Amino acid sequence: VGGNWKMNGDKASITELCKVLTTGPLNADTEVVVGCPAPYLTLARSLLPASVDVAAQNCYKVAKGAFTGEISPAMLKDLNIGWVILGHSER
């Protein structure tokens, strides 16, 4: 099950949502992934249990370079973010 937070949240509200996901009853047979705004990826990853994955909401196709504002797959891997949402309808 995936939930995309879109461009919503701040440190306080994301912290609260992560608490709910940490303490709430989650079915162990259900994979849970949350799509988090880029500035809060490491915050969400640090607050959520390993059983809840964190997804970036976009990434660019190359590892590095002069692409201001883009996030590369290598950067996401470095942050231990194993998921990314691509092909947003609103982009």
CSV table of C-alpha atoms in Angstrom, one decimal, residues 48-86:
chain,number,residue,atom,x,y,z
A,48,LEU,CA,9.7,5.2,10.6
A,49,PRO,CA,10.3,1.5,11.4
A,50,ALA,CA,12.1,-0.6,8.8
A,51,SER,CA,8.8,-2.2,8.0
A,52,VAL,CA,7.5,1.1,6.5
A,53,ASP,CA,9.4,2.2,3.4
A,54,VAL,CA,9.9,5.7,2.2
A,55,ALA,CA,9.7,6.8,-1.4
A,56,ALA,CA,11.0,9.9,-3.1
A,57,GLN,CA,8.4,11.7,-5.2
A,58,ASN,CA,10.7,12.1,-8.3
A,59,CYS,CA,14.2,11.6,-9.5
A,60,TYR,CA,16.3,12.4,-12.6
A,61,LYS,CA,17.9,9.9,-14.8
A,62,VAL,CA,21.6,10.6,-14.3
A,63,ALA,CA,23.9,10.1,-11.2
A,64,LYS,CA,25.3,13.6,-11.1
A,65,GLY,CA,25.9,16.8,-13.0
A,66,ALA,CA,24.7,20.3,-13.6
A,67,PHE,CA,21.0,19.7,-13.1
A,68,THR,CA,19.9,22.3,-10.5
A,69,GLY,CA,17.2,21.1,-8.2
A,70,GLU,CA,17.1,17.5,-9.5
A,71,ILE,CA,17.6,14.4,-7.3
A,72,SER,CA,19.5,11.5,-8.7
A,73,PRO,CA,19.0,7.8,-8.0
A,74,ALA,CA,22.5,7.7,-6.5
A,75,MET,CA,21.5,10.4,-4.0
A,76,LEU,CA,18.4,8.5,-3.0
A,77,LYS,CA,20.4,5.3,-2.6
A,78,ASP,CA,22.9,7.2,-0.4
A,79,LEU,CA,19.9,8.2,1.9
A,80,ASN,CA,18.6,4.6,2.0
A,81,ILE,CA,15.6,5.5,0.0
A,82,GLY,CA,14.7,2.4,-2.0
A,83,TRP,CA,11.5,3.7,-3.8
A,84,VAL,CA,10.7,6.6,-6.1
A,85,ILE,CA,7.4,7.7,-7.7
A,86,LEU,CA,7.9,8.5,-11.4
